[in-house]
Amino acid sequence: MGSFSHPSASLSEPLDLYLHGYVSSRIMNLTSSSTSSSPKGLPVCICASKVDGLVLSLTPYSHNYNYRSAVLFGHASLVEDAEEKLWAMELVTNSVVPDRWRHTRVPPIPSETQSTRILRITIASGSAKIREGVPEDSAADMRASQNTDTIWTGVLPLYEQYGEPVPGPYNAVAEVPEHVRVYGEESSRGNREYAVEAAGKRAPVKVKVGDGDGDEDEE
């Protein structure tokens, strides 16, 4: 996500979501057709989720996940401006591994830019939901020693870890670049710390945040 008109904008400011894809892919063709008939563009919904742990409780009914999820609603339009398109391609590339763009063969050659299309999603609204914490069972089940003495309960943390970088078949660079090494190490550490911390929170934490139009609640 980012703002072409205000590149230094923070997450607390209005941002657009940029997606990339092959020029003839279905979403690109749909957006192209929709843009020609509607100034707002193609209505879209973008969803993402990440599981941070398996919550194992006394009963199958109360099993759960620790997770983070978000849904964005907006309108997609094709980026036609050459400068914005190049900026968005850099933004997308650096979202994979920070600072990766300048460590590659750039700028893209004409055939690459011609076969790639960029969508700009103007966000209209969105919501996010998070669950953190320990298992949550009924008071009656927790009071029954035949349950608590024989059934293991807890959280199995789940997190993404990066392994040691494996050189490609035509790689001739002896040392792994710092931006690759640091990203792998810091991301692995951060992912683990978050999942383990979420698993150990004493009371289940559930947060749901809407778009500011009354669809907000927190438990």
PDB file of C-alpha atoms in Angstrom, residues 20-153:
ATOM      1  CA  HIS A  20       0.167  -6.292 -10.292  1.00  0.00           C
ATOM      2  CA  GLY A  21      -0.585  -8.982 -12.834  1.00  0.00           C
ATOM      3  CA  TYR A  22      -0.196 -10.177 -16.394  1.00  0.00           C
ATOM      4  CA  VAL A  23      -1.643  -7.867 -19.020  1.00  0.00           C
ATOM      5  CA  SER A  24      -4.244 -10.375 -20.267  1.00  0.00           C
ATOM      6  CA  SER A  25      -5.326 -11.806 -16.905  1.00  0.00           C
ATOM      7  CA  ARG A  26      -9.048 -11.834 -16.143  1.00  0.00           C
ATOM      8  CA  ILE A  27      -8.928  -9.226 -13.392  1.00  0.00           C
ATOM      9  CA  MET A  28      -7.076  -6.816 -15.667  1.00  0.00           C
ATOM     10  CA  ASN A  29      -9.585  -7.295 -18.488  1.00  0.00           C
ATOM     11  CA  LEU A  30     -12.529  -6.871 -16.114  1.00  0.00           C
ATOM     12  CA  THR A  31     -11.041  -3.697 -14.677  1.00  0.00           C
ATOM     13  CA  SER A  32     -10.374  -2.299 -18.140  1.00  0.00           C
ATOM     14  CA  SER A  33     -13.990  -2.909 -19.196  1.00  0.00           C
ATOM     15  CA  SER A  34     -15.395  -1.522 -15.952  1.00  0.00           C
ATOM     16  CA  THR A  35     -13.232   1.602 -16.014  1.00  0.00           C
ATOM     17  CA  SER A  36     -14.555   2.543 -19.440  1.00  0.00           C
ATOM     18  CA  SER A  37     -18.161   2.416 -18.179  1.00  0.00           C
ATOM     19  CA  SER A  38     -17.748   3.628 -14.593  1.00  0.00           C
ATOM     20  CA  PRO A  39     -15.520   6.502 -13.450  1.00  0.00           C
ATOM     21  CA  LYS A  40     -15.042   4.839 -10.056  1.00  0.00           C
ATOM     22  CA  GLY A  41     -13.698   1.615 -11.533  1.00  0.00           C
ATOM     23  CA  LEU A  42     -14.365  -2.035 -10.735  1.00  0.00           C
ATOM     24  CA  PRO A  43     -15.859  -2.737  -7.267  1.00  0.00           C
ATOM     25  CA  VAL A  44     -13.536  -5.151  -5.474  1.00  0.00           C
ATOM     26  CA  CYS A  45     -13.052  -6.827  -2.111  1.00  0.00           C
ATOM     27  CA  ILE A  46      -9.537  -7.716  -0.954  1.00  0.00           C
ATOM     28  CA  CYS A  47      -9.113 -10.184   1.928  1.00  0.00           C
ATOM     29  CA  ALA A  48      -6.037 -11.342   3.812  1.00  0.00           C
ATOM     30  CA  SER A  49      -5.509 -13.455   6.914  1.00  0.00           C
ATOM     31  CA  LYS A  50      -2.647 -14.899   8.938  1.00  0.00           C
ATOM     32  CA  VAL A  51      -2.926 -17.702  11.487  1.00  0.00           C
ATOM     33  CA  ASP A  52      -0.709 -17.304  14.566  1.00  0.00           C
ATOM     34  CA  GLY A  53      -1.656 -20.354  16.584  1.00  0.00           C
ATOM     35  CA  LEU A  54      -3.923 -23.362  17.063  1.00  0.00           C
ATOM     36  CA  VAL A  55      -6.019 -22.935  20.208  1.00  0.00           C
ATOM     37  CA  LEU A  56      -6.724 -26.369  21.714  1.00  0.00           C
ATOM     38  CA  SER A  57      -9.403 -26.365  24.395  1.00  0.00           C
ATOM     39  CA  LEU A  58     -11.410 -28.886  26.433  1.00  0.00           C
ATOM     40  CA  THR A  59     -14.196 -29.354  23.893  1.00  0.00           C
ATOM     41  CA  PRO A  60     -14.215 -29.467  20.097  1.00  0.00           C
ATOM     42  CA  TYR A  61     -16.776 -26.647  20.208  1.00  0.00           C
ATOM     43  CA  SER A  62     -14.374 -24.177  21.799  1.00  0.00           C
ATOM     44  CA  HIS A  63     -11.289 -24.929  19.683  1.00  0.00           C
ATOM     45  CA  ASN A  64     -10.113 -21.784  17.930  1.00  0.00           C
ATOM     46  CA  TYR A  65      -7.271 -19.999  16.164  1.00  0.00           C
ATOM     47  CA  ASN A  66      -5.139 -17.027  17.062  1.00  0.00           C
ATOM     48  CA  TYR A  67      -5.224 -14.960  13.904  1.00  0.00           C
ATOM     49  CA  ARG A  68      -5.155 -11.579  12.204  1.00  0.00           C
ATOM     50  CA  SER A  69      -7.437 -10.763   9.292  1.00  0.00           C
ATOM     51  CA  ALA A  70      -8.444  -7.759   7.227  1.00  0.00           C
ATOM     52  CA  VAL A  71     -10.978  -6.976   4.511  1.00  0.00           C
ATOM     53  CA  LEU A  72     -10.808  -3.940   2.239  1.00  0.00           C
ATOM     54  CA  PHE A  73     -13.576  -2.664  -0.033  1.00  0.00           C
ATOM     55  CA  GLY A  74     -12.923  -0.260  -2.864  1.00  0.00           C
ATOM     56  CA  HIS A  75     -12.719   0.335  -6.591  1.00  0.00           C
ATOM     57  CA  ALA A  76      -9.957  -0.835  -8.920  1.00  0.00           C
ATOM     58  CA  SER A  77      -8.643   1.135 -11.870  1.00  0.00           C
ATOM     59  CA  LEU A  78      -5.723   0.540 -14.206  1.00  0.00           C
ATOM     60  CA  VAL A  79      -2.636   2.672 -13.719  1.00  0.00           C
ATOM     61  CA  GLU A  80      -1.960   4.310 -17.084  1.00  0.00           C
ATOM     62  CA  ASP A  81       0.583   6.956 -16.075  1.00  0.00           C
ATOM     63  CA  ALA A  82       4.089   5.630 -16.825  1.00  0.00           C
ATOM     64  CA  GLU A  83       5.690   7.302 -13.806  1.00  0.00           C
ATOM     65  CA  GLU A  84       3.087   6.002 -11.370  1.00  0.00           C
ATOM     66  CA  LYS A  85       3.296   2.529 -12.916  1.00  0.00           C
ATOM     67  CA  LEU A  86       7.059   2.367 -12.408  1.00  0.00           C
ATOM     68  CA  TRP A  87       6.660   3.687  -8.855  1.00  0.00           C
ATOM     69  CA  ALA A  88       4.025   1.035  -8.125  1.00  0.00           C
ATOM     70  CA  MET A  89       6.221  -1.743  -9.547  1.00  0.00           C
ATOM     71  CA  GLU A  90       8.960  -0.684  -7.145  1.00  0.00           C
ATOM     72  CA  LEU A  91       6.456  -0.575  -4.275  1.00  0.00           C
ATOM     73  CA  VAL A  92       5.215  -4.093  -5.047  1.00  0.00           C
ATOM     74  CA  THR A  93       8.752  -5.484  -5.414  1.00  0.00           C
ATOM     75  CA  ASN A  94       9.877  -3.992  -2.111  1.00  0.00           C
ATOM     76  CA  SER A  95       6.821  -5.475  -0.385  1.00  0.00           C
ATOM     77  CA  VAL A  96       8.322  -8.921  -1.064  1.00  0.00           C
ATOM     78  CA  VAL A  97      11.740  -8.099   0.395  1.00  0.00           C
ATOM     79  CA  PRO A  98      12.421  -4.515   1.538  1.00  0.00           C
ATOM     80  CA  ASP A  99      14.920  -2.654  -0.665  1.00  0.00           C
ATOM     81  CA  ARG A 100      14.920  -5.451  -3.247  1.00  0.00           C
ATOM     82  CA  TRP A 101      14.150  -3.175  -6.206  1.00  0.00           C
ATOM     83  CA  ARG A 102      17.464  -1.339  -6.251  1.00  0.00           C
ATOM     84  CA  HIS A 103      19.344  -4.631  -5.916  1.00  0.00           C
ATOM     85  CA  THR A 104      17.911  -5.956  -9.185  1.00  0.00           C
ATOM     86  CA  ARG A 105      18.384  -5.202 -12.883  1.00  0.00           C
ATOM     87  CA  VAL A 106      16.361  -2.016 -13.220  1.00  0.00           C
ATOM     88  CA  PRO A 107      14.695  -0.185 -14.815  1.00  0.00           C
ATOM     89  CA  PRO A 108      12.468  -2.839 -16.396  1.00  0.00           C
ATOM     90  CA  ILE A 109      12.855  -3.300 -20.144  1.00  0.00           C
ATOM     91  CA  PRO A 110       9.899  -2.334 -22.399  1.00  0.00           C
ATOM     92  CA  SER A 111       8.680  -5.918 -22.842  1.00  0.00           C
ATOM     93  CA  GLU A 112       8.408  -6.301 -19.056  1.00  0.00           C
ATOM     94  CA  THR A 113       6.423  -3.113 -18.526  1.00  0.00           C
ATOM     95  CA  GLN A 114       4.178  -3.873 -21.498  1.00  0.00           C
ATOM     96  CA  SER A 115       3.287  -7.353 -20.235  1.00  0.00           C
ATOM     97  CA  THR A 116       2.605  -6.142 -16.685  1.00  0.00           C
ATOM     98  CA  ARG A 117      -0.415  -4.132 -15.610  1.00  0.00           C
ATOM     99  CA  ILE A 118      -0.919  -2.387 -12.305  1.00  0.00           C
ATOM    100  CA  LEU A 119      -4.213  -1.929 -10.483  1.00  0.00           C
ATOM    101  CA  ARG A 120      -4.781   0.925  -8.073  1.00  0.00           C
ATOM    102  CA  ILE A 121      -7.429   0.114  -5.461  1.00  0.00           C
ATOM    103  CA  THR A 122      -9.000   3.228  -3.977  1.00  0.00           C
ATOM    104  CA  ILE A 123     -10.151   2.123  -0.537  1.00  0.00           C
ATOM    105  CA  ALA A 124     -13.717   2.987   0.471  1.00  0.00           C
ATOM    106  CA  SER A 125     -13.947   1.035   3.723  1.00  0.00           C
ATOM    107  CA  GLY A 126     -12.484  -1.902   5.561  1.00  0.00           C
ATOM    108  CA  SER A 127     -12.466  -3.968   8.707  1.00  0.00           C
ATOM    109  CA  ALA A 128      -9.975  -6.014  10.679  1.00  0.00           C
ATOM    110  CA  LYS A 129     -10.350  -8.769  13.249  1.00  0.00           C
ATOM    111  CA  ILE A 130      -7.729 -10.209  15.598  1.00  0.00           C
ATOM    112  CA  ARG A 131      -7.802 -13.059  18.095  1.00  0.00           C
ATOM    113  CA  GLU A 132      -5.003 -13.569  20.638  1.00  0.00           C
ATOM    114  CA  GLY A 133      -4.788 -15.502  23.869  1.00  0.00           C
ATOM    115  CA  VAL A 134      -5.288 -18.743  25.722  1.00  0.00           C
ATOM    116  CA  PRO A 135      -8.096 -21.292  25.304  1.00  0.00           C
ATOM    117  CA  GLU A 136     -11.532 -20.273  26.524  1.00  0.00           C
ATOM    118  CA  ASP A 137     -13.869 -22.922  27.935  1.00  0.00           C
ATOM    119  CA  SER A 138     -17.067 -22.820  29.930  1.00  0.00           C
ATOM    120  CA  ALA A 139     -16.789 -22.470  33.690  1.00  0.00           C
ATOM    121  CA  ALA A 140     -18.517 -25.828  34.161  1.00  0.00           C
ATOM    122  CA  ASP A 141     -16.010 -27.650  31.953  1.00  0.00           C
ATOM    123  CA  MET A 142     -13.063 -25.983  33.682  1.00  0.00           C
ATOM    124  CA  ARG A 143     -14.385 -26.941  37.135  1.00  0.00           C
ATOM    125  CA  ALA A 144     -14.629 -30.615  36.183  1.00  0.00           C
ATOM    126  CA  SER A 145     -11.358 -32.279  37.183  1.00  0.00           C
ATOM    127  CA  GLN A 146     -12.076 -35.257  34.920  1.00  0.00           C
ATOM    128  CA  ASN A 147     -11.664 -32.775  32.092  1.00  0.00           C
ATOM    129  CA  THR A 148      -8.735 -30.668  33.258  1.00  0.00           C
ATOM    130  CA  ASP A 149      -6.763 -33.672  34.580  1.00  0.00           C
ATOM    131  CA  THR A 150      -6.985 -35.700  31.375  1.00  0.00           C
ATOM    132  CA  ILE A 151      -7.264 -33.246  28.477  1.00  0.00           C
ATOM    133  CA  TRP A 152      -4.310 -31.124  27.402  1.00  0.00           C
ATOM    134  CA  THR A 153      -5.248 -27.540  26.649  1.00  0.00           C
TER     135      THR A 153
END
